[in-house]
Coordinates of C-alpha atoms in Angstrom, one line a residue:
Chain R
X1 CA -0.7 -11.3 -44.6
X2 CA 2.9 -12.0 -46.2
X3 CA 4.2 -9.9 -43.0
X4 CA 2.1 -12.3 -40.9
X5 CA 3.6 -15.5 -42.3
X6 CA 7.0 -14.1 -42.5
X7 CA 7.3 -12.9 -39.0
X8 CA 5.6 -16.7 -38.0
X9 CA 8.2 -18.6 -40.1
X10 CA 11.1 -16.3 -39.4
X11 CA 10.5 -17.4 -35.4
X12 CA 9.7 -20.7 -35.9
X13 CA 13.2 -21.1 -37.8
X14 CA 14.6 -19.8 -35.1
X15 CA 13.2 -22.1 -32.8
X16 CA 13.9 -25.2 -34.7
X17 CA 17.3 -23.8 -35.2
X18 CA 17.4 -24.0 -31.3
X19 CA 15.9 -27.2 -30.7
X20 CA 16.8 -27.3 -26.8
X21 CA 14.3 -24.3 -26.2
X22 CA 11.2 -26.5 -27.9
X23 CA 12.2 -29.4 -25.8
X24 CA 13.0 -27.7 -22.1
X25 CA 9.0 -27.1 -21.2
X26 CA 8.1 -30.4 -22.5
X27 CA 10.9 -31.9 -20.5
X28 CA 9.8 -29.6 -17.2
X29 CA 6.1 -30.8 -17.8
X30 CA 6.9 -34.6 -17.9
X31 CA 9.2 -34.1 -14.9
X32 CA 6.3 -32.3 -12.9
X33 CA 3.5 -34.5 -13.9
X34 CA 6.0 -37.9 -12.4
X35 CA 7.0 -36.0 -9.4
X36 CA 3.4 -36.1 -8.2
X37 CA 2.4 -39.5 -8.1
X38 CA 6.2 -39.7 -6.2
X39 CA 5.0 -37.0 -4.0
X40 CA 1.1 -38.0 -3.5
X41 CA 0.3 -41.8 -3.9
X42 CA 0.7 -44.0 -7.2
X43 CA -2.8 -45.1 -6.6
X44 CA -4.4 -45.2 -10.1
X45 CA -7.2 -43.6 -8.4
X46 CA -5.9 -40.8 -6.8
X47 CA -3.8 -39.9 -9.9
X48 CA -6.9 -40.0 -11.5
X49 CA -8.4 -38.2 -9.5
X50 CA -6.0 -35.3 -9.4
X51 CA -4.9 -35.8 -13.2
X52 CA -6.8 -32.9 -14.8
X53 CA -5.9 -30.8 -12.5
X54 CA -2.1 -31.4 -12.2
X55 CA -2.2 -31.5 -15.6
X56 CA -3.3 -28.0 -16.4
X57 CA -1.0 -26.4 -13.8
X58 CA 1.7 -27.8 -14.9
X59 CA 0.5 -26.8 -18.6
X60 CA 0.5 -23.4 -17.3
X61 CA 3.2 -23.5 -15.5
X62 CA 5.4 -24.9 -18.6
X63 CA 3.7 -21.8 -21.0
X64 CA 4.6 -19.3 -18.4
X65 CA 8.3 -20.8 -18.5
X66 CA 8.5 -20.0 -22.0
X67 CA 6.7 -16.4 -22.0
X68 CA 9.7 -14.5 -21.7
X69 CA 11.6 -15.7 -24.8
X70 CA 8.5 -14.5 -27.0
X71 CA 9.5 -11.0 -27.2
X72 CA 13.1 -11.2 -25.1
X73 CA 15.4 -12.0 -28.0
X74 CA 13.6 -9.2 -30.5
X75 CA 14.4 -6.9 -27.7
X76 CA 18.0 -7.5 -27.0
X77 CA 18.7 -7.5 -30.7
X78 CA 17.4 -4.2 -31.7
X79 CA 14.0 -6.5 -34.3
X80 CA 11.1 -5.2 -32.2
X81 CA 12.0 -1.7 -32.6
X82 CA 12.1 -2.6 -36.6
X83 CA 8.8 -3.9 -36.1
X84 CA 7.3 -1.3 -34.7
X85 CA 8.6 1.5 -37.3
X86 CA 7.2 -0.8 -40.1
X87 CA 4.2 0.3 -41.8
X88 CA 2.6 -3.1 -41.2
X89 CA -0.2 -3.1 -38.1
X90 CA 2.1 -3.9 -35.0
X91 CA -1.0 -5.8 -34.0
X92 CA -0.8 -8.3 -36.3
X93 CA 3.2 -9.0 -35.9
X94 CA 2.2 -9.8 -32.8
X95 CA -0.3 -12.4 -33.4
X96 CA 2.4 -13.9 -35.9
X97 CA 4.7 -13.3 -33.2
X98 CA 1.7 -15.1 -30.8
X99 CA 1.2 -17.9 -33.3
X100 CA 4.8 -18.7 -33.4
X101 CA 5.0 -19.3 -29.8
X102 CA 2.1 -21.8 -29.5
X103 CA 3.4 -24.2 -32.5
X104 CA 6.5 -24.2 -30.4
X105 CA 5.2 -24.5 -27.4
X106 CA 1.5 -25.1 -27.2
X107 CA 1.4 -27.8 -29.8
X108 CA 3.7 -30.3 -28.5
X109 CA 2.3 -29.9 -25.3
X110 CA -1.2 -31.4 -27.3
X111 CA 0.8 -34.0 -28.9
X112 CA 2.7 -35.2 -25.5
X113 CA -0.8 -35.2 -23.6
X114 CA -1.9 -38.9 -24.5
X115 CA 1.3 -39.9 -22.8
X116 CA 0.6 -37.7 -19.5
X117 CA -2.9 -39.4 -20.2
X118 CA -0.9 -42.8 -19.8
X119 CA 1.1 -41.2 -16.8
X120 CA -2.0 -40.5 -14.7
X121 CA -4.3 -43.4 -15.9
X122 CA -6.9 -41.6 -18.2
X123 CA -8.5 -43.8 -20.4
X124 CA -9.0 -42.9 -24.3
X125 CA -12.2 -40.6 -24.2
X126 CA -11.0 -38.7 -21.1
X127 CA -7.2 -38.0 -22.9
X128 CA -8.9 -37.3 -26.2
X129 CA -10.9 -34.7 -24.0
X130 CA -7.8 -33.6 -22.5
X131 CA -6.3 -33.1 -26.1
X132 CA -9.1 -30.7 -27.0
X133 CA -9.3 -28.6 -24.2
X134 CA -5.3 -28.1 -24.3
X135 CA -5.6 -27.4 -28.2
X136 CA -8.7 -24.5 -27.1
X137 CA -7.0 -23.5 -23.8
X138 CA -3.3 -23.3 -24.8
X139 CA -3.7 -20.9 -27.7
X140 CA -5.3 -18.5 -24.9
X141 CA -2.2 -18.6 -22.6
X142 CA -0.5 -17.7 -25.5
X143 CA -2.5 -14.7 -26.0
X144 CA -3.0 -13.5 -22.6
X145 CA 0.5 -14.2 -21.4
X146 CA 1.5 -11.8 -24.6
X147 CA 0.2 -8.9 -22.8
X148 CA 1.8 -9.6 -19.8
X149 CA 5.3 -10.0 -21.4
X150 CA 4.9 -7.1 -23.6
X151 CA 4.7 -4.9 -20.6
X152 CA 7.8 -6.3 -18.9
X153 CA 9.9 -7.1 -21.6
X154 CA 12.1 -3.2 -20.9
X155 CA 12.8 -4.9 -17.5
X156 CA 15.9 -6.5 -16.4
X157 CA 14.4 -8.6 -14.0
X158 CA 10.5 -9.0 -15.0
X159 CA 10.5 -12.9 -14.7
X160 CA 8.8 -13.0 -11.4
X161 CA 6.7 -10.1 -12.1
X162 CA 5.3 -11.9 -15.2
X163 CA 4.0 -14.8 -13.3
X164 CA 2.3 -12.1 -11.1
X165 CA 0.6 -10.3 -14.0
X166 CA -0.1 -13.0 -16.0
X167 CA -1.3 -16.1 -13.3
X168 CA -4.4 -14.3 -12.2
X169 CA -5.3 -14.0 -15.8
X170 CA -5.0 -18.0 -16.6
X171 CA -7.2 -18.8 -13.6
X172 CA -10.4 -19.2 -15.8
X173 CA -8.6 -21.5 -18.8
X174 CA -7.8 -23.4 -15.8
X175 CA -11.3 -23.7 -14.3
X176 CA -12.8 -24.8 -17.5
X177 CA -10.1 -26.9 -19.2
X178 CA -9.6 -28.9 -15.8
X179 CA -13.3 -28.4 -15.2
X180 CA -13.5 -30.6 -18.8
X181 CA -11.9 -33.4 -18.5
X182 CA -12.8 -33.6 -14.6
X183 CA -16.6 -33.9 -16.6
X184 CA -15.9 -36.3 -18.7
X185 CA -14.3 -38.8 -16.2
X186 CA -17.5 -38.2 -14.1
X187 CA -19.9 -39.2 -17.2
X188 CA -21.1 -35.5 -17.3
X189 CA -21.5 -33.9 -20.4
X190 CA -18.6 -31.6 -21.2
X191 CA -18.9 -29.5 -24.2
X192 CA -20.3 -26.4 -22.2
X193 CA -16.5 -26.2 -20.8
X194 CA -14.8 -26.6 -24.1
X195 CA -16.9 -24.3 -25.7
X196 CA -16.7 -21.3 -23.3
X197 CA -12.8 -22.5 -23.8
X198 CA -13.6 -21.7 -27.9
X199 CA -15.1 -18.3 -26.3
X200 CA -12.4 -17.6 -24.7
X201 CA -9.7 -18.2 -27.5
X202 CA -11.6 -16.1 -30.2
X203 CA -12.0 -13.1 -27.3
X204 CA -8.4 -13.2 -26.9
X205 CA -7.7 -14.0 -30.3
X206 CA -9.5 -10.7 -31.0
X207 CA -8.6 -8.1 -27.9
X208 CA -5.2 -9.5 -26.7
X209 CA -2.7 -8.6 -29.7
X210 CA -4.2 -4.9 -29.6
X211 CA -3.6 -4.8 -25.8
X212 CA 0.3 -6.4 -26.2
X213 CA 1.0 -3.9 -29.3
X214 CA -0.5 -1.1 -27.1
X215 CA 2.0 -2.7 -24.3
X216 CA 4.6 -3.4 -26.4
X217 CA 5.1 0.7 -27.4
X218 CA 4.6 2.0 -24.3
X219 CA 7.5 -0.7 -23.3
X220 CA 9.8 0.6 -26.0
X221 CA 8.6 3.9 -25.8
Chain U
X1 CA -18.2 23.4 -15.3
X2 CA -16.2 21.9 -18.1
X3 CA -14.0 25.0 -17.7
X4 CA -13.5 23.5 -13.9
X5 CA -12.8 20.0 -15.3
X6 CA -10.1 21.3 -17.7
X7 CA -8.7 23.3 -14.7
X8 CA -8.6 19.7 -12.6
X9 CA -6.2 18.4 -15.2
X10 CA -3.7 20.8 -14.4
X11 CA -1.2 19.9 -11.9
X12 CA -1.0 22.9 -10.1
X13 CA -5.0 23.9 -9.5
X14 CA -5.3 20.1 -8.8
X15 CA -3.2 20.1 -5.6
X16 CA -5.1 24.1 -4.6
X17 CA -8.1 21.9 -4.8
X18 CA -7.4 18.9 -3.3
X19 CA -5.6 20.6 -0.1
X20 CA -8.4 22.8 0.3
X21 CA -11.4 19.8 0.2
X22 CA -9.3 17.1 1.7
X23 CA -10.1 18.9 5.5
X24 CA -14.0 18.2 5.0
X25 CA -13.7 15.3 3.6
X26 CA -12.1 14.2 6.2
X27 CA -14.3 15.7 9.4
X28 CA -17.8 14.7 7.0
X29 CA -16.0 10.8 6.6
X30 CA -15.2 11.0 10.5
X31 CA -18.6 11.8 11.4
X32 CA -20.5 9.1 9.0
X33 CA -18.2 6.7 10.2
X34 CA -18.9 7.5 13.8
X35 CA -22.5 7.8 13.0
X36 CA -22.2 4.3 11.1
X37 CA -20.1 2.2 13.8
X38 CA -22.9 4.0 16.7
X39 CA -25.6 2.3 14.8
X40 CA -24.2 -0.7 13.6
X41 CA -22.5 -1.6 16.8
X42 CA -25.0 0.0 19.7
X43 CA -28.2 0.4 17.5
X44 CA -28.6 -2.2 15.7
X45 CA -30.2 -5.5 16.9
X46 CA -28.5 -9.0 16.9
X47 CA -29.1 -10.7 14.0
X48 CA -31.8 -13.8 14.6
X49 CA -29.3 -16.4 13.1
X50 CA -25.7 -15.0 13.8
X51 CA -26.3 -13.1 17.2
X52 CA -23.7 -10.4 17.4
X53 CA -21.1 -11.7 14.7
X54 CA -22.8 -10.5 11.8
X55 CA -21.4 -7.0 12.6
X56 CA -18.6 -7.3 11.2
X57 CA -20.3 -6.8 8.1
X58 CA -20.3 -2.9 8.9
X59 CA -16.7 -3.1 7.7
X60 CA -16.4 -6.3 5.4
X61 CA -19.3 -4.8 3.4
X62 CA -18.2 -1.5 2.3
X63 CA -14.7 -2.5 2.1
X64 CA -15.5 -5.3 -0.3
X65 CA -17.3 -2.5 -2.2
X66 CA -14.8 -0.2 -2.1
X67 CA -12.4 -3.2 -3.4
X68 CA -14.3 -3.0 -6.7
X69 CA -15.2 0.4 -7.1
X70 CA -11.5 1.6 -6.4
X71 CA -10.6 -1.0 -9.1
X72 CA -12.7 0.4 -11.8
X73 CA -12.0 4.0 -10.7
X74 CA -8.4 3.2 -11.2
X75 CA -8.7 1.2 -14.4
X76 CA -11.0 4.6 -15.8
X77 CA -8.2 7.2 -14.3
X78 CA -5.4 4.9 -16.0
X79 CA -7.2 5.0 -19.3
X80 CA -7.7 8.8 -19.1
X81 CA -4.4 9.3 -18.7
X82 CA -3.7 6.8 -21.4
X83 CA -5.7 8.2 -24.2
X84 CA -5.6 12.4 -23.0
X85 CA -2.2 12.2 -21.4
X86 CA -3.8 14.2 -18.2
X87 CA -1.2 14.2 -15.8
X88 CA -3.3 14.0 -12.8
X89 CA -5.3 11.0 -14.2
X90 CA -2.1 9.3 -14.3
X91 CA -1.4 10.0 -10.5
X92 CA -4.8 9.2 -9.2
X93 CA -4.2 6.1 -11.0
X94 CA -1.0 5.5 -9.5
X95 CA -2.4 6.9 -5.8
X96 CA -5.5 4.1 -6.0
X97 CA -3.9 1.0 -6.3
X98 CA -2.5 0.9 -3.1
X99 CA -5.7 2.3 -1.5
X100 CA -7.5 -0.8 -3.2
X101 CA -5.4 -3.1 -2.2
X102 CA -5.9 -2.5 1.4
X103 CA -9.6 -2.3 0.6
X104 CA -9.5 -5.8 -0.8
X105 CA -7.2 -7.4 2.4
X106 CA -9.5 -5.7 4.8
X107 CA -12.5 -7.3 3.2
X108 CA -10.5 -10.6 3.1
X109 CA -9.3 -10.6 6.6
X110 CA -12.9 -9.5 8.3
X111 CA -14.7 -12.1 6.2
X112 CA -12.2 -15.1 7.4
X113 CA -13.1 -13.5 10.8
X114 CA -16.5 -13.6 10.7
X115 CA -16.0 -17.0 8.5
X116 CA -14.3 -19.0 11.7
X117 CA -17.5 -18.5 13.9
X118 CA -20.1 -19.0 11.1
X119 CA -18.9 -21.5 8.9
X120 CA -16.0 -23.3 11.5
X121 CA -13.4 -22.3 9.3
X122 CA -11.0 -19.1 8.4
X123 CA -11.1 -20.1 4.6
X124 CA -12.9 -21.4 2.3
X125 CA -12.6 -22.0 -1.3
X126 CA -16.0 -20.3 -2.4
X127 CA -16.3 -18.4 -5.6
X128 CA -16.8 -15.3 -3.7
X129 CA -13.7 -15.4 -1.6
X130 CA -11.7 -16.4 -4.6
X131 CA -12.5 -13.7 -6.2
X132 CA -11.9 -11.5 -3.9
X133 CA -8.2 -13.0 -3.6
X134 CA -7.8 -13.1 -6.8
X135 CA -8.5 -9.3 -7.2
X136 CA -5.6 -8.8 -4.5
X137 CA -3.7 -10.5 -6.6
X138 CA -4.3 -8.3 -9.4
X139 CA -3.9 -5.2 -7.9
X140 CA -0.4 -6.6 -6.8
X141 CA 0.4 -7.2 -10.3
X142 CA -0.6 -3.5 -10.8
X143 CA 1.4 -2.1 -7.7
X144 CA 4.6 -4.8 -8.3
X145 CA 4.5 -3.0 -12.5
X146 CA 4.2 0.1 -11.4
X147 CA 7.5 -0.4 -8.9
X148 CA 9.0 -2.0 -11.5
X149 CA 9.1 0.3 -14.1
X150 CA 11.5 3.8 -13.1
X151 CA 9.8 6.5 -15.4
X152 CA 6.7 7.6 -14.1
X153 CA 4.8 8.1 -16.9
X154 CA 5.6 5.0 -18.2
X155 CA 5.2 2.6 -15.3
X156 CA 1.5 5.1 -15.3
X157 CA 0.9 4.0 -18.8
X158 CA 2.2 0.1 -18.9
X159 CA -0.3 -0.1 -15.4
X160 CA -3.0 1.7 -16.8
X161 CA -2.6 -1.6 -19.8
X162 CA -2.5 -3.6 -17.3
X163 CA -5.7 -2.4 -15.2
X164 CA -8.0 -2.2 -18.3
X165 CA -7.1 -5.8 -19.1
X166 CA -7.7 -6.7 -15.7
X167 CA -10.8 -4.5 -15.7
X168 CA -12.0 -6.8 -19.0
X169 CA -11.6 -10.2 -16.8
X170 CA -12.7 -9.5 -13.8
X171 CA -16.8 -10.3 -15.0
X172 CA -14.7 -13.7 -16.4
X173 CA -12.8 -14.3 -13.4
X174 CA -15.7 -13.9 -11.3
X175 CA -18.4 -16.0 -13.2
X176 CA -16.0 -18.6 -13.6
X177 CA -15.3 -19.0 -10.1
X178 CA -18.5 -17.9 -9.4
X179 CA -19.5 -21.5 -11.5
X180 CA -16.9 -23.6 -10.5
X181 CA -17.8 -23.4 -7.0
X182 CA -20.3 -21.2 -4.5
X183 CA -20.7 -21.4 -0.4
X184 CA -20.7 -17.6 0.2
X185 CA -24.5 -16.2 1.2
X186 CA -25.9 -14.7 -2.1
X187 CA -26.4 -11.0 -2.4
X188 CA -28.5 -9.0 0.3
X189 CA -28.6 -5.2 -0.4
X190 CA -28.2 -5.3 -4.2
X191 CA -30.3 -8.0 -5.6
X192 CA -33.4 -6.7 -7.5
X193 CA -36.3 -6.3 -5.5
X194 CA -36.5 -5.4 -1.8
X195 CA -33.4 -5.7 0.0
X196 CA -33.3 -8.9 2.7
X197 CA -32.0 -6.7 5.2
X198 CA -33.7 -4.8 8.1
X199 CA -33.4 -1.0 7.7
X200 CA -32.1 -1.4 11.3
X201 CA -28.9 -3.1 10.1
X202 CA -29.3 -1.5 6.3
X203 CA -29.0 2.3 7.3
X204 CA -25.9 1.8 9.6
X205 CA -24.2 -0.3 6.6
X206 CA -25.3 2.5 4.0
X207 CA -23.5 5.1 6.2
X208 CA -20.9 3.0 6.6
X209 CA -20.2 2.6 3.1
X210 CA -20.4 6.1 2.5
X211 CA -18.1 7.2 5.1
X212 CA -15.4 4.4 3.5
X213 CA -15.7 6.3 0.1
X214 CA -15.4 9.7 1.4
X215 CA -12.5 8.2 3.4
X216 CA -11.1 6.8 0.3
X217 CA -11.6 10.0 -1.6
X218 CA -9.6 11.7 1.3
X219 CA -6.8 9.3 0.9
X220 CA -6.8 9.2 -2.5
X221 CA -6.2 13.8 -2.6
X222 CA -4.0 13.3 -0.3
X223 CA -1.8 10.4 -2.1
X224 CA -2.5 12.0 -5.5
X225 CA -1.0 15.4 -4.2
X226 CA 2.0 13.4 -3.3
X227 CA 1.9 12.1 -6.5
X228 CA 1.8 15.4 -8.4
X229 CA 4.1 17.3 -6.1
X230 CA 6.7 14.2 -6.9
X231 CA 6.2 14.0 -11.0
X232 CA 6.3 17.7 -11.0
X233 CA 9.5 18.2 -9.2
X234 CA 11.3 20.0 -11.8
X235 CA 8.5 22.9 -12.1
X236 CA 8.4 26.4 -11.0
X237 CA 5.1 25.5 -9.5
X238 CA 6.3 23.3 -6.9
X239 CA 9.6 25.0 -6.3
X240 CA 7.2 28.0 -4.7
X241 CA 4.7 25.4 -3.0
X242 CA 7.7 24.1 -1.1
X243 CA 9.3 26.9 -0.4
X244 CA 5.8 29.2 0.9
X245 CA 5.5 25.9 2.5

């Protein structure tokens, strides 16, 4: 556990240290989300229509920006290998590692989503909605896009290849966390979505960080 | 017969094997595919509905089969390989995805066929068909890792990673597509009960599908010899195989 929380602050200090790399997806993600009412129609409806939708591409898109720096810097430096000849469980260094990422880049994406609410003309029980499948769904990009990173992380040039691993994987966080706040616009009841989102984060919660550390040594090797 | 499956796993016996089986694979796969396309094609009445279009599902079916089946054959061989280190594991693995691959765009590219006269359109966005791109997609990722990665053995063991993750969301992947949206005619042959297909059409398709695995298992010797002969390059073993020719 004191591994855990030290491996979690430790990045985290680094990331506040580096406060341009917090800010950059945030940045890309506002940018996205006003290009498309430039680039479809600024009817309130039609934004409204295409709002949860847009807005959980781009949410993906944004996480799968910042993939590459979770293990990239470790590996350059020479840190991962310490990690992996410590006696702790690599598994769990990774979840810290996991856990780092989303409060840096997860989180603010939750606390920026009442403004894309604003953005796209959601009213208040369709953002908070919004909010709560992003704080479900987001964790699990985290997980899943940890996997795909650890096994490209020894390549010089796995950025593309990341987004080819690790897309096909998001497609069902997408499906329900649009799917949710698609619902609640309609009037149709919506915790079935957010719940199989709650599935979703404790199954990757539980399989993902042995399937990155599994990665991560064969990456090393 | 253990005793035969510990020989498999050696390099050497493995491409003996494989050389001498891939011949009658190949002449049994030719036949049941010429038997197959006879029936399907000539035999077989026009559907009551479709009239003669629904043939193509002589080749969409088994290849959409074979789409899965090489996936999970692949995913198994990887994590053979993974956990026992058997060499030729690791290249059947690495001789599959490929195979797959083309499994999956046939299956894709006959359904869109048979999708324009049917349903007026080459694609739809039905669960079934997603999920059926989707699985191309995947076993890109695979092939684009394995690429990727120079050692053999490692790209064999980051894929084999990869596959079994895959392997654990395909059931997600598919029921969530399979919930978020559905056009695609629901199962015929293997729904539980009697199947909602005239043996007429049902024996050709069965043959059919047998002849694509035997074919696949052909490919997949012949690859996977490939494979070993390659990894093995620096053995005395090979040095005689290419040189007795």
């Amino acid at each position: 556990m004191r591994a855990f929380v030290a491996v979690t602050r430790r990045d985290l200090l680094l990331a506040v240290r580096r406060r341009s790399e917090i800010a950059n997806p945030l940045l890309f993600m506002l940018i996205v989300i006003s290009l498309f009412p430039l680039g479809i129609s600024p009817a309130p409806e039609t934004l409204r229509l295409i709002a949860p939708g847009i807005i959980w591409v781009v949410a993906l898109l944004s996480v799968l920006l910042t993939l590459e720096s979770m293990f990239r810097a470790d590996f350059d430096d020479g840190s991962l290998e310490q990690m992996l000849v410590s006696p702790h469980p690599l598994a769990l260094l990774v979840t810290a590692k996991i856990a780092a990422h989303w409060l840096v880049t997860g989180l603010p994406l939750l606390l920026v989503s009442p403004l894309l609410g604003a953005l796209t003309h959601l009213n208040a029980a369709t953002t908070v909605v919004l909010a709560a499948s992003l704080a479900l769904g987001t964790p699990v990009l985290s997980f899943v896009g940890a996997i795909g990173v650890a096994l490209t992380v020894g390549l010089r040039r796995g950025g593309a290849l990341l987004s080819l691993l690790v897309l096909p994987l998001y497609i069902p966080t997408l499906i329900f966390g649009a799917n949710a706040v698609s619902a609640v616009m309609d009037g149709l009841p919506y915790h079935g979505q957010l719940m199989m989102l709650g599935a979703f984060l404790l199954f990757s919660l539980a399989l993902a960080p042995l399937a990155a550390a599994a990665a991560l040594r064969i990456s090393m090797n | 017969m253990w005793t035969f499956f510990h020989k498999l796993g050696s390099p050497p016996y493995f491409y003996r094997i494989a050389g001498r089986l891939i011949p009658w694979l190949g002449w049994v796969c030719a036949g049941l595919l010429v038997a197959g396309l006879y029936g399907g094609l000539v035999l077989a009445p026009p559907d009551y509905q479709q009239g003669d279009s629904y043939r193509i599902i002589f080749i969409h079916v088994p290849s959409a089969w074979m789409s899965l089946f090489i996936y999970v054959l692949m995913a198994v061989s990887g994590a053979v390989g993974l956990i026992w280190r058997i060499k030729v594991a690791e290249a059947i693995a690495a001789a599959s995805a490929p195979v797959g691959a083309w499994f999956t765009f046939l299956a894709l590219i006959t359904g869109s066929l048979w999708g324009k006269p049917m349903w007026g359109t080459y694609w739809v966005w039905d669960a079934r068909l997603t999920s059926e791109l989707i699985l191309l997609f995947l076993y890109l990722g695979v092939i684009g890792l394995h690429s990727a990665i120079e050692d053999r053995r490692t790209a064999s063991r980051a894929t084999a990673v990869l596959s079994l993750v895959g392997l654990v969301n395909i059931p997600i992947i598919h029921f969530s597509v399979e919930w978020w949206n559905t056009l695609h005619q629901g199962a015929t042959v293997t729904k539980i009960g009697a199947p909602s297909i005239d043996l007429s059409m049902l024996l050709p398709l069965l043959i059919m599908a047998l002849g694509f695995k035997l074919y696949y298992f052909m490919v997949l010797l012949m690859r996977s010899r490939v494979e070993v002969l390659e990894r093995e390059r620096g053995s005395v073993w090979v040095r005689e195989v290419v040189q007795t020719g």
